[in-house]
JSON list of C-alpha atoms in Angstrom, two decimals:
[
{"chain": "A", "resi": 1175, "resn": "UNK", "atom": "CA", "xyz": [-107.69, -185.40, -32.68]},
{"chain": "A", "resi": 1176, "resn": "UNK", "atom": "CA", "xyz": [-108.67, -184.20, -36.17]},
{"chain": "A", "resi": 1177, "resn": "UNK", "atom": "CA", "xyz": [-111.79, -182.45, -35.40]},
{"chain": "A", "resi": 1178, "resn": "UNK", "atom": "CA", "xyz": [-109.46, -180.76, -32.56]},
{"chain": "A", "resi": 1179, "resn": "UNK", "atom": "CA", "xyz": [-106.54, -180.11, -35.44]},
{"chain": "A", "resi": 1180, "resn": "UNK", "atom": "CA", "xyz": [-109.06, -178.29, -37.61]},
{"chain": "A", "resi": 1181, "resn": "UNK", "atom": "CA", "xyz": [-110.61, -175.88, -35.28]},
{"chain": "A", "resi": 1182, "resn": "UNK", "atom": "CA", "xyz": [-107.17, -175.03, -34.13]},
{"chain": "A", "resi": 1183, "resn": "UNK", "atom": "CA", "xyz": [-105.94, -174.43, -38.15]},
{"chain": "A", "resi": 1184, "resn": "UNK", "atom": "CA", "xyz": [-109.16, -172.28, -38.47]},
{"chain": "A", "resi": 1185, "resn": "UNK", "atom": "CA", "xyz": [-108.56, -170.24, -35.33]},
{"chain": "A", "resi": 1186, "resn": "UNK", "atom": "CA", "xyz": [-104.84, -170.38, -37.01]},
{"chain": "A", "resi": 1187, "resn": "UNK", "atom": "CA", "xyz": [-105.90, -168.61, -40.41]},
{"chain": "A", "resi": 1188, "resn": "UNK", "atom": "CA", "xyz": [-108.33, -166.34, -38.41]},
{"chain": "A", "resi": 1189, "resn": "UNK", "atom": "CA", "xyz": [-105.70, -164.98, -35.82]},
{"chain": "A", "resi": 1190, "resn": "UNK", "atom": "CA", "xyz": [-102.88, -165.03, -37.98]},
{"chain": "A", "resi": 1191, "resn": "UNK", "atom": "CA", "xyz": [-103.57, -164.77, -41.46]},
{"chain": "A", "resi": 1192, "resn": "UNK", "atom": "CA", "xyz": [-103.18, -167.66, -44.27]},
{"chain": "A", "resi": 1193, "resn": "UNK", "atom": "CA", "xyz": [-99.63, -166.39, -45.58]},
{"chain": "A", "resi": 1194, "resn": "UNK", "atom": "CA", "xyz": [-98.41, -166.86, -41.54]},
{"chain": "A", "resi": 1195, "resn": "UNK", "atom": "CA", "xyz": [-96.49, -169.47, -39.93]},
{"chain": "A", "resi": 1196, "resn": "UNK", "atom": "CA", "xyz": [-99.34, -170.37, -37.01]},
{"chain": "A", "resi": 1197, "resn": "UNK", "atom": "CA", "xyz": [-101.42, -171.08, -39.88]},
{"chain": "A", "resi": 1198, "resn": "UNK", "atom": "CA", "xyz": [-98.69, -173.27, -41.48]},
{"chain": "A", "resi": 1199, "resn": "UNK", "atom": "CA", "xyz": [-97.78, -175.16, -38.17]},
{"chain": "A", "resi": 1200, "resn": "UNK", "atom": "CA", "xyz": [-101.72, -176.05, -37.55]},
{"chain": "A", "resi": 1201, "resn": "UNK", "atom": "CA", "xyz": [-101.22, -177.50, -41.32]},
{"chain": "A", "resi": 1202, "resn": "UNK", "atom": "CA", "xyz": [-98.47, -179.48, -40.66]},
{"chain": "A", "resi": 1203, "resn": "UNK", "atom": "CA", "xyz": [-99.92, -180.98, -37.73]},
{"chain": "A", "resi": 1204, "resn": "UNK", "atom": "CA", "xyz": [-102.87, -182.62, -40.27]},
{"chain": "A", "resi": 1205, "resn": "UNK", "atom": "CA", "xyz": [-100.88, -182.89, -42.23]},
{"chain": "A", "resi": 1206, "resn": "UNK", "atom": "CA", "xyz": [-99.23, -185.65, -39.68]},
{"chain": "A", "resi": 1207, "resn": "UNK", "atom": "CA", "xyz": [-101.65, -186.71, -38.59]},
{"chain": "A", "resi": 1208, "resn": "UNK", "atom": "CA", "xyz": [-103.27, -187.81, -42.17]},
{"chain": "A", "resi": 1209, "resn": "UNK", "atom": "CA", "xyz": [-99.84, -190.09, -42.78]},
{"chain": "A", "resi": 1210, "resn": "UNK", "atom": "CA", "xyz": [-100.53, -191.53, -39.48]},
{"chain": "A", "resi": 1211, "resn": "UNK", "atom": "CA", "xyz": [-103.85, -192.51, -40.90]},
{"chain": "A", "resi": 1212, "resn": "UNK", "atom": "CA", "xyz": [-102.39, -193.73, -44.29]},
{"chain": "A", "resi": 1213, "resn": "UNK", "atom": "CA", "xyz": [-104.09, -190.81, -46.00]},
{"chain": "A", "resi": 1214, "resn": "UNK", "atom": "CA", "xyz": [-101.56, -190.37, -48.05]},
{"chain": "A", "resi": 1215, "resn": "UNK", "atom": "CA", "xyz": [-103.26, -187.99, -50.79]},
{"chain": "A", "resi": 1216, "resn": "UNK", "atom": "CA", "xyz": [-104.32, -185.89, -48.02]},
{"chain": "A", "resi": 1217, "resn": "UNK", "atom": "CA", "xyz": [-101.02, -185.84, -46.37]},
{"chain": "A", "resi": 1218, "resn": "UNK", "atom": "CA", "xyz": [-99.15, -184.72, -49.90]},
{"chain": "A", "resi": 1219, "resn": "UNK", "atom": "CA", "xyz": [-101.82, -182.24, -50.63]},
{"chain": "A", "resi": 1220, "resn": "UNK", "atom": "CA", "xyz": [-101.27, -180.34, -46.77]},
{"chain": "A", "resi": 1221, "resn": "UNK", "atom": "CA", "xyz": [-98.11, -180.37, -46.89]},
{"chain": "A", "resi": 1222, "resn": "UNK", "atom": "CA", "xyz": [-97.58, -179.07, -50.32]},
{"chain": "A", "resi": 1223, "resn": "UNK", "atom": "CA", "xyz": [-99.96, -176.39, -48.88]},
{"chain": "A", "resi": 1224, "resn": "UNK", "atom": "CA", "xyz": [-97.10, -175.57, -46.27]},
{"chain": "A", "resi": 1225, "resn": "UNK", "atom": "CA", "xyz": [-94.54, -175.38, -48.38]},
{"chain": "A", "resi": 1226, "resn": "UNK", "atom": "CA", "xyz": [-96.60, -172.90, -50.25]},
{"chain": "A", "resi": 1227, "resn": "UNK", "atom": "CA", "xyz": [-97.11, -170.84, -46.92]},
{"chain": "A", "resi": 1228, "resn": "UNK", "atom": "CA", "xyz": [-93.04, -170.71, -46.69]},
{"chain": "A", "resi": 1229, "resn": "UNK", "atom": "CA", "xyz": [-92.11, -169.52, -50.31]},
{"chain": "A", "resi": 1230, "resn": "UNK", "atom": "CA", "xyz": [-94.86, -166.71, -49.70]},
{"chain": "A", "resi": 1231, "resn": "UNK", "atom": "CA", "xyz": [-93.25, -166.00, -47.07]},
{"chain": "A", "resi": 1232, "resn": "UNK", "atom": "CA", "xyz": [-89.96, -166.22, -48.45]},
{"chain": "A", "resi": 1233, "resn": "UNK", "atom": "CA", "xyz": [-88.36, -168.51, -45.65]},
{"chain": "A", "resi": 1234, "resn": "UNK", "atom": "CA", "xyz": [-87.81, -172.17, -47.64]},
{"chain": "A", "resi": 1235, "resn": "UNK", "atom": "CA", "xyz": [-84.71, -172.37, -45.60]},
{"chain": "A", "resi": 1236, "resn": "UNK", "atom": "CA", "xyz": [-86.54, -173.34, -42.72]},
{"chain": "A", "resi": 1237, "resn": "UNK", "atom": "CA", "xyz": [-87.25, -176.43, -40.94]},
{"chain": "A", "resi": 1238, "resn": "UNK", "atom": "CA", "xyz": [-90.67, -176.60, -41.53]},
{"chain": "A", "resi": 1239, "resn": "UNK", "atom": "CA", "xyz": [-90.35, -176.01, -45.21]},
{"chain": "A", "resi": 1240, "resn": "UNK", "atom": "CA", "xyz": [-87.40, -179.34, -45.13]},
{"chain": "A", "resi": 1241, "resn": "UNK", "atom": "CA", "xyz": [-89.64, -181.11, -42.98]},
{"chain": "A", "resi": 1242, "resn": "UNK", "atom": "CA", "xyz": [-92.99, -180.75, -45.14]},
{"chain": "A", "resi": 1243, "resn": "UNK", "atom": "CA", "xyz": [-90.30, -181.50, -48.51]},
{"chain": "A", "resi": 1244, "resn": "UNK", "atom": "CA", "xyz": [-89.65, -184.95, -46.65]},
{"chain": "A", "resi": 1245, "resn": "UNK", "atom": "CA", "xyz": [-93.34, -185.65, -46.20]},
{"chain": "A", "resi": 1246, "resn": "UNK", "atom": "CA", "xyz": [-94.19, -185.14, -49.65]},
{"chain": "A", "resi": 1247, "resn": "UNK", "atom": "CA", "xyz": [-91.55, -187.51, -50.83]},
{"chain": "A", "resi": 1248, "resn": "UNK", "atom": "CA", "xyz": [-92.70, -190.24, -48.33]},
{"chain": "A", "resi": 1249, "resn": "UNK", "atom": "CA", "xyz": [-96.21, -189.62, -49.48]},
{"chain": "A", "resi": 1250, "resn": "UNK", "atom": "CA", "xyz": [-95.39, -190.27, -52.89]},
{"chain": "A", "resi": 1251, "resn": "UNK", "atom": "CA", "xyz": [-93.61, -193.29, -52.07]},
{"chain": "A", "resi": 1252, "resn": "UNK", "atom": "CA", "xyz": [-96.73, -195.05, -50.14]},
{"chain": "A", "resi": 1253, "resn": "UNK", "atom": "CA", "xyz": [-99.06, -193.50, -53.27]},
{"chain": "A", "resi": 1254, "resn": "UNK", "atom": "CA", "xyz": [-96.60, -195.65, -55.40]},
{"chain": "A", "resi": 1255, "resn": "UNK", "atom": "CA", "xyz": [-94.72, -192.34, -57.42]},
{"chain": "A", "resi": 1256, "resn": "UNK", "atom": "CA", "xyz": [-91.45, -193.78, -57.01]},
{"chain": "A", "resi": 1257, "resn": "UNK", "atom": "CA", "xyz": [-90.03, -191.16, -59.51]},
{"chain": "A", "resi": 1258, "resn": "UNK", "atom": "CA", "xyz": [-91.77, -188.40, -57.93]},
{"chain": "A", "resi": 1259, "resn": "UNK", "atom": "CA", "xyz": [-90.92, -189.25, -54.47]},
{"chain": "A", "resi": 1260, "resn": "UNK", "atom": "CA", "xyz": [-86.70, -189.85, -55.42]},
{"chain": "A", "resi": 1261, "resn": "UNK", "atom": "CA", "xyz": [-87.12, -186.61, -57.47]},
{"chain": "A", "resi": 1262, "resn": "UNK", "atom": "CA", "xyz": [-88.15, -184.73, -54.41]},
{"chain": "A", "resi": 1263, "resn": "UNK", "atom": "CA", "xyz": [-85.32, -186.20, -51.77]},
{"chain": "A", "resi": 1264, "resn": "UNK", "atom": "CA", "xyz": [-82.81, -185.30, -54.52]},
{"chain": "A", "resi": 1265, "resn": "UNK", "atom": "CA", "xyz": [-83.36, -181.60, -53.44]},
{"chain": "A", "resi": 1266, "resn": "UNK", "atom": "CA", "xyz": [-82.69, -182.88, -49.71]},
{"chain": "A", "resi": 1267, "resn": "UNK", "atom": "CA", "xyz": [-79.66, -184.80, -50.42]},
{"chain": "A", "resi": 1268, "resn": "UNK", "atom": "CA", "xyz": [-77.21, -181.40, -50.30]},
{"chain": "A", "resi": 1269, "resn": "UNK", "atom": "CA", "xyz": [-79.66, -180.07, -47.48]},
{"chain": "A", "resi": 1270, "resn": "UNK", "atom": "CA", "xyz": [-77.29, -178.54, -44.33]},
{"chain": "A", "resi": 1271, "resn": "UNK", "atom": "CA", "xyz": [-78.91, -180.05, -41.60]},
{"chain": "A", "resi": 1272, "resn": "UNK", "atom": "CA", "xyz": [-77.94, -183.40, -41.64]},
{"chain": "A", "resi": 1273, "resn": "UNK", "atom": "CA", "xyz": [-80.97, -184.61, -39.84]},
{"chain": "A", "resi": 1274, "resn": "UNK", "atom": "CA", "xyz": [-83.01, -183.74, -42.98]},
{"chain": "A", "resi": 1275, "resn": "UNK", "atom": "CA", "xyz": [-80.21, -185.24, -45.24]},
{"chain": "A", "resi": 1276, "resn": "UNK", "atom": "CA", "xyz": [-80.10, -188.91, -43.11]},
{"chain": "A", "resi": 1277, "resn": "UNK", "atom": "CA", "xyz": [-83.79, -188.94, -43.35]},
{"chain": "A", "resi": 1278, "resn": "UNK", "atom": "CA", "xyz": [-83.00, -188.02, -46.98]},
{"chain": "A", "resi": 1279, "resn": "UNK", "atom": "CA", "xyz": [-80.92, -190.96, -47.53]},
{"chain": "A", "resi": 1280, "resn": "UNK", "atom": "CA", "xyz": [-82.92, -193.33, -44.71]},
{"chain": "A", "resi": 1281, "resn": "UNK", "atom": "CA", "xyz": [-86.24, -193.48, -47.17]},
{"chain": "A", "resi": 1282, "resn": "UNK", "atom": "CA", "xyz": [-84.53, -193.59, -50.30]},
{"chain": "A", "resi": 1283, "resn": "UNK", "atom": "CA", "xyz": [-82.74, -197.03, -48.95]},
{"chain": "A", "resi": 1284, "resn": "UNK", "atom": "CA", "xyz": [-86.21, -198.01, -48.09]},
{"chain": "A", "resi": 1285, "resn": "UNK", "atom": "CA", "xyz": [-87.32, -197.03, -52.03]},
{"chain": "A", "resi": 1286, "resn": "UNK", "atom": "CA", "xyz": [-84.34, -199.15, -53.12]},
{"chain": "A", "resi": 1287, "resn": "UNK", "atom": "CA", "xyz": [-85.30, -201.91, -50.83]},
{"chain": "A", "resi": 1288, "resn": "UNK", "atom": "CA", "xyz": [-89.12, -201.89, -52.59]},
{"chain": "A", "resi": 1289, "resn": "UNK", "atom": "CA", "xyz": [-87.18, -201.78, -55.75]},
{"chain": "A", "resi": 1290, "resn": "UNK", "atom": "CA", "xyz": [-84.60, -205.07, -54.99]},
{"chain": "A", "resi": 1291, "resn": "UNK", "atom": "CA", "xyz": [-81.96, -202.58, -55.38]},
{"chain": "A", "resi": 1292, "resn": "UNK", "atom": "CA", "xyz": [-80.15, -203.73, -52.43]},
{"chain": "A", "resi": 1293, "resn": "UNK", "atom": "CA", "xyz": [-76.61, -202.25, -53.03]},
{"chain": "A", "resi": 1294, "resn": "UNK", "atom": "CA", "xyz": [-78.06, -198.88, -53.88]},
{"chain": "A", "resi": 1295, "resn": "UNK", "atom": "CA", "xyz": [-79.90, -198.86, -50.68]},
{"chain": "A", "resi": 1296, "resn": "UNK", "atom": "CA", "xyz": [-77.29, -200.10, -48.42]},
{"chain": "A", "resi": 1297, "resn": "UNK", "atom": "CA", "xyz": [-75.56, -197.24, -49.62]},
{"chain": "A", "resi": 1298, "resn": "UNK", "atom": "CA", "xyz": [-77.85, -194.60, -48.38]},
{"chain": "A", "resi": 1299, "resn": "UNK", "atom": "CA", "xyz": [-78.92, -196.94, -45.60]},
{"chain": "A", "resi": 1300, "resn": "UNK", "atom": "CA", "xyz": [-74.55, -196.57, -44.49]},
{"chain": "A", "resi": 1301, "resn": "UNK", "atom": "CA", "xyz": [-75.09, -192.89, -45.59]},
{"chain": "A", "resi": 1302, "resn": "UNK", "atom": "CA", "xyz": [-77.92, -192.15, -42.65]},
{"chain": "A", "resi": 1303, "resn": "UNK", "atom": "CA", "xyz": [-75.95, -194.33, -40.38]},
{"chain": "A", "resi": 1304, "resn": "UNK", "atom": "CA", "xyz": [-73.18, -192.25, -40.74]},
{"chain": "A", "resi": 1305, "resn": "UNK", "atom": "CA", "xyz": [-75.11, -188.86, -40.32]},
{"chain": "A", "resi": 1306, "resn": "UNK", "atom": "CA", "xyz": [-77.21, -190.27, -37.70]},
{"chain": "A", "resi": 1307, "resn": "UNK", "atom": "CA", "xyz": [-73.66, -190.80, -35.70]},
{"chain": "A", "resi": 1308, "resn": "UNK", "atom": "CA", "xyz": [-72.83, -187.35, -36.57]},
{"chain": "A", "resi": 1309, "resn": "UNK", "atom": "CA", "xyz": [-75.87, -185.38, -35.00]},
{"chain": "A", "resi": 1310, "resn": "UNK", "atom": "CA", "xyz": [-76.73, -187.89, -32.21]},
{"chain": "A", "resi": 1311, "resn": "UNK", "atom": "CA", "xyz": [-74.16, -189.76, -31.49]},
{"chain": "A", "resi": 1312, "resn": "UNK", "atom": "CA", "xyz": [-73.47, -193.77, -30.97]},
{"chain": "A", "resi": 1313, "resn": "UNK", "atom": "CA", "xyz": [-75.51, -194.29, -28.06]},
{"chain": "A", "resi": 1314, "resn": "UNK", "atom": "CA", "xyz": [-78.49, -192.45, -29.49]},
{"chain": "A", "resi": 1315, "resn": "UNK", "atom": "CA", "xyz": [-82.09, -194.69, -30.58]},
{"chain": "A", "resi": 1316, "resn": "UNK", "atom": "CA", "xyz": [-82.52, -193.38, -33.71]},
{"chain": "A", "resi": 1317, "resn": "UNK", "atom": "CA", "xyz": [-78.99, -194.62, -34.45]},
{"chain": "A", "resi": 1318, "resn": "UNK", "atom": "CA", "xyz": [-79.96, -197.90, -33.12]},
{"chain": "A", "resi": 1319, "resn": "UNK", "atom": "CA", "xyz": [-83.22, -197.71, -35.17]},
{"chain": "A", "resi": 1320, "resn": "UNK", "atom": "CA", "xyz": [-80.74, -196.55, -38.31]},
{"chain": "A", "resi": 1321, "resn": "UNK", "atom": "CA", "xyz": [-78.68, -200.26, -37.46]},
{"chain": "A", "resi": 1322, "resn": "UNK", "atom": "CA", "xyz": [-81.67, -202.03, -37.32]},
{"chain": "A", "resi": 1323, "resn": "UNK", "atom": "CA", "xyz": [-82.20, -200.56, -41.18]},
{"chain": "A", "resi": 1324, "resn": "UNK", "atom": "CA", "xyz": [-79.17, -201.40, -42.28]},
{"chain": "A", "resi": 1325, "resn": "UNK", "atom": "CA", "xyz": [-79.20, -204.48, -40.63]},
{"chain": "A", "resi": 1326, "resn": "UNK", "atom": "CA", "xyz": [-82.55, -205.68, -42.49]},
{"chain": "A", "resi": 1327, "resn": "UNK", "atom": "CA", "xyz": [-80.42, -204.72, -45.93]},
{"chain": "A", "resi": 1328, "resn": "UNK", "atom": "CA", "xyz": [-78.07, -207.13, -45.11]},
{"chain": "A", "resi": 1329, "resn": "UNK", "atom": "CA", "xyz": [-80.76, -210.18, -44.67]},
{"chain": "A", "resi": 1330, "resn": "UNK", "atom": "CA", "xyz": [-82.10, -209.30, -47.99]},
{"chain": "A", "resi": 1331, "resn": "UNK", "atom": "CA", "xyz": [-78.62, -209.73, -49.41]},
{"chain": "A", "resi": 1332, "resn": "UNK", "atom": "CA", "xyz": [-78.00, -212.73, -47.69]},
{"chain": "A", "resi": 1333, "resn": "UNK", "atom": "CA", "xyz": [-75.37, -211.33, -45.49]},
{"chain": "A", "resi": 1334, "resn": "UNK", "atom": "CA", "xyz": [-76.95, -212.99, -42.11]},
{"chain": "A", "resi": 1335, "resn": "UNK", "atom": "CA", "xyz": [-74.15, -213.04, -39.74]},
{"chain": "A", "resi": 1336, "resn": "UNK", "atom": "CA", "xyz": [-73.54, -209.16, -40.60]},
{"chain": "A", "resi": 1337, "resn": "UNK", "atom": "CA", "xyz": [-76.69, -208.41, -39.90]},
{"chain": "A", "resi": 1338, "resn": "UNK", "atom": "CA", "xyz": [-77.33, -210.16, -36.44]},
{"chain": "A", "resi": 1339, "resn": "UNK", "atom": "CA", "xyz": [-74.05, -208.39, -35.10]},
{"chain": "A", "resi": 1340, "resn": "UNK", "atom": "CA", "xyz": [-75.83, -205.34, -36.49]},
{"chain": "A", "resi": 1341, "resn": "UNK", "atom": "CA", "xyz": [-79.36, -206.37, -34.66]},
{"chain": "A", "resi": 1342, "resn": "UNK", "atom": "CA", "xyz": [-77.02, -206.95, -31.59]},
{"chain": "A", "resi": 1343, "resn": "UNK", "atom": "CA", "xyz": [-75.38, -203.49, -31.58]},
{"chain": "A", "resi": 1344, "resn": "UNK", "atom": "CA", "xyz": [-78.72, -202.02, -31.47]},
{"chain": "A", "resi": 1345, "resn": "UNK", "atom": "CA", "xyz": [-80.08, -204.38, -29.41]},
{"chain": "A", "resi": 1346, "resn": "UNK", "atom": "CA", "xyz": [-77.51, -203.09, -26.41]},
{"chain": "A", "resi": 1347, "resn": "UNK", "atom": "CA", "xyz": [-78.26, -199.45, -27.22]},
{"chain": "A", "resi": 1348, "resn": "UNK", "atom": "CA", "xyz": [-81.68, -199.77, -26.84]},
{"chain": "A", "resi": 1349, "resn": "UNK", "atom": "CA", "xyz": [-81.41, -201.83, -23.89]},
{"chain": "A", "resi": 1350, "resn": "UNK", "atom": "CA", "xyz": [-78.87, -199.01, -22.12]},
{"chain": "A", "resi": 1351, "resn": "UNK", "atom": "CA", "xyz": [-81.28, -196.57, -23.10]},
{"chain": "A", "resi": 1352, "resn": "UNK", "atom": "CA", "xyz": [-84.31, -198.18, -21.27]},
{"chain": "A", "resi": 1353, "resn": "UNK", "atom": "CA", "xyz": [-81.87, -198.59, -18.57]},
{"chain": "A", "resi": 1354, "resn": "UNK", "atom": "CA", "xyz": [-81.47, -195.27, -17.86]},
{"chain": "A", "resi": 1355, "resn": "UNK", "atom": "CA", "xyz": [-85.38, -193.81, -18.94]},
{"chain": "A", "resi": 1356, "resn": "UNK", "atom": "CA", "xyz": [-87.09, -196.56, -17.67]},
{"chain": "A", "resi": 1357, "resn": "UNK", "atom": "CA", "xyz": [-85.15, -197.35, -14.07]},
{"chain": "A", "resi": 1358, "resn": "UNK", "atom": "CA", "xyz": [-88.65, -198.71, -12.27]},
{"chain": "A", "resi": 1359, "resn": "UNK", "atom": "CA", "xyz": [-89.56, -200.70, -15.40]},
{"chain": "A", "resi": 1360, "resn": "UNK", "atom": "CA", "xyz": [-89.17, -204.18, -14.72]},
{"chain": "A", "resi": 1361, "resn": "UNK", "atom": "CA", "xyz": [-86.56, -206.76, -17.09]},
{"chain": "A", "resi": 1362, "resn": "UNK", "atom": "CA", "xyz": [-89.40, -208.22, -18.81]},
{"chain": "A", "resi": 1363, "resn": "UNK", "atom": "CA", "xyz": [-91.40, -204.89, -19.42]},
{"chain": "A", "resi": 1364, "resn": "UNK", "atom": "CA", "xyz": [-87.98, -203.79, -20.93]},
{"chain": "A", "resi": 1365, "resn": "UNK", "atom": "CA", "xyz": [-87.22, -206.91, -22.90]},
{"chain": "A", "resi": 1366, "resn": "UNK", "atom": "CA", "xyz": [-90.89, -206.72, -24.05]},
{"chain": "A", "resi": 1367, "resn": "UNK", "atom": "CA", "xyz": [-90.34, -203.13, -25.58]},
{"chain": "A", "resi": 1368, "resn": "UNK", "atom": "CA", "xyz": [-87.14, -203.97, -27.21]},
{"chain": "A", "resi": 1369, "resn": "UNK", "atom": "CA", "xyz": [-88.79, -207.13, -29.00]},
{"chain": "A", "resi": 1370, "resn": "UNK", "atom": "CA", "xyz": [-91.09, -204.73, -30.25]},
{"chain": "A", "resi": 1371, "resn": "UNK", "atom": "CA", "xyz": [-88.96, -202.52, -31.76]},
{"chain": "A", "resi": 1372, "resn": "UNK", "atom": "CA", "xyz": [-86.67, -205.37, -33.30]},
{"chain": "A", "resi": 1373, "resn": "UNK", "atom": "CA", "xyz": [-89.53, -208.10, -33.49]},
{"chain": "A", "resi": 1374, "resn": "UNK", "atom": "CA", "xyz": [-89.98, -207.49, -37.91]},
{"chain": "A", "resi": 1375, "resn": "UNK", "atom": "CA", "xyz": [-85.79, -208.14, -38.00]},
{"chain": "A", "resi": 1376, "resn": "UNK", "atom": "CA", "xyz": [-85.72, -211.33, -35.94]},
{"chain": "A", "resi": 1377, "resn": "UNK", "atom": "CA", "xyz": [-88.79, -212.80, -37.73]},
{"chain": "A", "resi": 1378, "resn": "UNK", "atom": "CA", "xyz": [-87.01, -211.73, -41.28]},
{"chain": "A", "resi": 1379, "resn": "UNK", "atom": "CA", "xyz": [-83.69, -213.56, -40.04]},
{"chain": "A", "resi": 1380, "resn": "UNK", "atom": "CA", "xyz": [-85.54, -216.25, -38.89]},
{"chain": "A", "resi": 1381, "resn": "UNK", "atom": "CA", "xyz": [-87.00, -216.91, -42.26]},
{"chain": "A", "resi": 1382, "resn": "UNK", "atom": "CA", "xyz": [-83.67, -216.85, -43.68]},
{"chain": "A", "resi": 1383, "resn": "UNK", "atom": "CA", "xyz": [-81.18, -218.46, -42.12]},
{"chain": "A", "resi": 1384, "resn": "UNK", "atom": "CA", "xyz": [-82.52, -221.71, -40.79]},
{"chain": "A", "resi": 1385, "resn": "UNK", "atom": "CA", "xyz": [-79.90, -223.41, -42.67]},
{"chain": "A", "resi": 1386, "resn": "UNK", "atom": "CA", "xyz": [-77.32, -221.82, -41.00]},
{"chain": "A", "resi": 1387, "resn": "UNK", "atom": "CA", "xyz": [-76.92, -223.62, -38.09]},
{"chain": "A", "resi": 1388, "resn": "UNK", "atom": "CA", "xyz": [-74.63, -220.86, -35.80]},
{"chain": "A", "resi": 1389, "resn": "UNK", "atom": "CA", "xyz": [-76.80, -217.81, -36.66]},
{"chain": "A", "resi": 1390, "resn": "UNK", "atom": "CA", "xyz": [-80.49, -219.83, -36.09]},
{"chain": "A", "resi": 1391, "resn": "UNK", "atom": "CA", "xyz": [-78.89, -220.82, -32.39]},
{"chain": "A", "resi": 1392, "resn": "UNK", "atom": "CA", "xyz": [-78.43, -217.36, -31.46]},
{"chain": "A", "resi": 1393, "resn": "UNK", "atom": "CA", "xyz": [-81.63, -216.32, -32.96]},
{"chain": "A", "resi": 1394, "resn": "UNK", "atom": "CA", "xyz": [-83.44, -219.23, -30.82]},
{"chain": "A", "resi": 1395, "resn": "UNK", "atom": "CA", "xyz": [-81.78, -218.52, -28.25]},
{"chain": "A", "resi": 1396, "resn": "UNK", "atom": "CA", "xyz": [-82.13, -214.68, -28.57]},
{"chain": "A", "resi": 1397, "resn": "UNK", "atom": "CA", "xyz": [-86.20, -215.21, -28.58]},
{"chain": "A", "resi": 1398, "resn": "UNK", "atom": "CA", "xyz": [-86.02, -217.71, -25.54]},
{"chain": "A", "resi": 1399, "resn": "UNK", "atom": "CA", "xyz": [-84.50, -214.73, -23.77]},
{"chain": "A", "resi": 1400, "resn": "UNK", "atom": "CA", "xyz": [-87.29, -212.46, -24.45]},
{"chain": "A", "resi": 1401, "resn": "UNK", "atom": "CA", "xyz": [-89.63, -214.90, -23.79]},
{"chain": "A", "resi": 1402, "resn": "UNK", "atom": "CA", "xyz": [-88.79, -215.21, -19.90]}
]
């Protein structure tokens, strides 16, 4: 895929010029595709080359230029710049779209979380929620994926019960979602996906709340249902 990705940015920059968005979209794509591969210098470094590309081009109210402004940030974060990374999202914060400004919010709960600042990122964590609801709506995944989030704040703070009703909610959005995409799958293909996606949460709770003797039943129980 990367030797594919770089003959396609060079036919990019031939065709269309360096100061041209082709050239910047071939970018971005490395630039993906290097966070996908924890190459996180590389990733901050091509994407900081896109944004580039847009202020030439005078256009840094575009997508692209948001988009690339979030993938710095995250970069920084797994490079461990924690300042650099919070200063950048700052600038995304008052962003119009509000997909840019929950994903904003979304990894500077996850900053907070590395940090033990639990309250600060719930707060950002309720924040994406909330924008999440606006642009996609209840019944959308990445909403679901957004409770899961939140959820996992609330095990950290010792807030169990909170967070498995949380884990729940999503739990039955997912499940109507596969529902509907994935009609010929059968139960336990679909069960099997949504333990994947929730498997890190139940394994946190589980940890944590074996002294709790209501919660740990539904969490048993919860995995026996997977299971078969």
């Amino acid at each position: 895929a990367e030797e594919y990705l770089k003959k396609y940015s060079m036919i990019a920059r031939k065709e269309f010029g360096e100061a041209s968005l082709g050239y910047a979209d071939s970018i971005n794509m490395l630039g993906m595709l290097s966070g996908a591969k924890n190459e996180y210098d590389r990733q901050f470094e091509l994407s900081e080359n896109v944004m580039n590309i847009y202020k030439k081009l005078g256009n840094t109210s575009a997508d692209g230029y948001s988009r690339n402004l979030f993938n710095m940030a995250h970069s920084s974060f797994k490079l461990g710049n924690i300042e650099k990374a919070k200063s950048i999202l700052e600038k995304l914060l008052n962003h119009p779209d509000k997909a840019h400004r929950g994903s904003a919010h979304g990894l500077l709960a996850e900053i907070n979380i590395s940090l033990n600042n639990f309250d600060t990122a719930e707060r950002h964590m309720q924040k994406a929620l909330e924008l999440t609801r606006d642009y996609m709506g209840e019944n959308h995944t990445a909403y679901a994926g957004n409770l899961i989030s939140l959820a996992k704040v609330k095990a950290r703070k010792g807030e169990f019960q909170d967070a498995w009703e949380k884990a729940e909610s999503a739990k039955k959005i997912i499940t109507e979602q596969i529902n509907k995409i994935f009609n010929f799958a059968s139960e336990k293909d679909k069960f099997k996906y949504i333990t994947g996606l929730n498997s890190d949460l139940y394994v946190s709770l589980g940890l944590k709340v074996l002294n709790q003797e209501n919660t740990a039943e539904k969490l048993f129980l919860a995995i026996l249902d997977f299971q078969n």
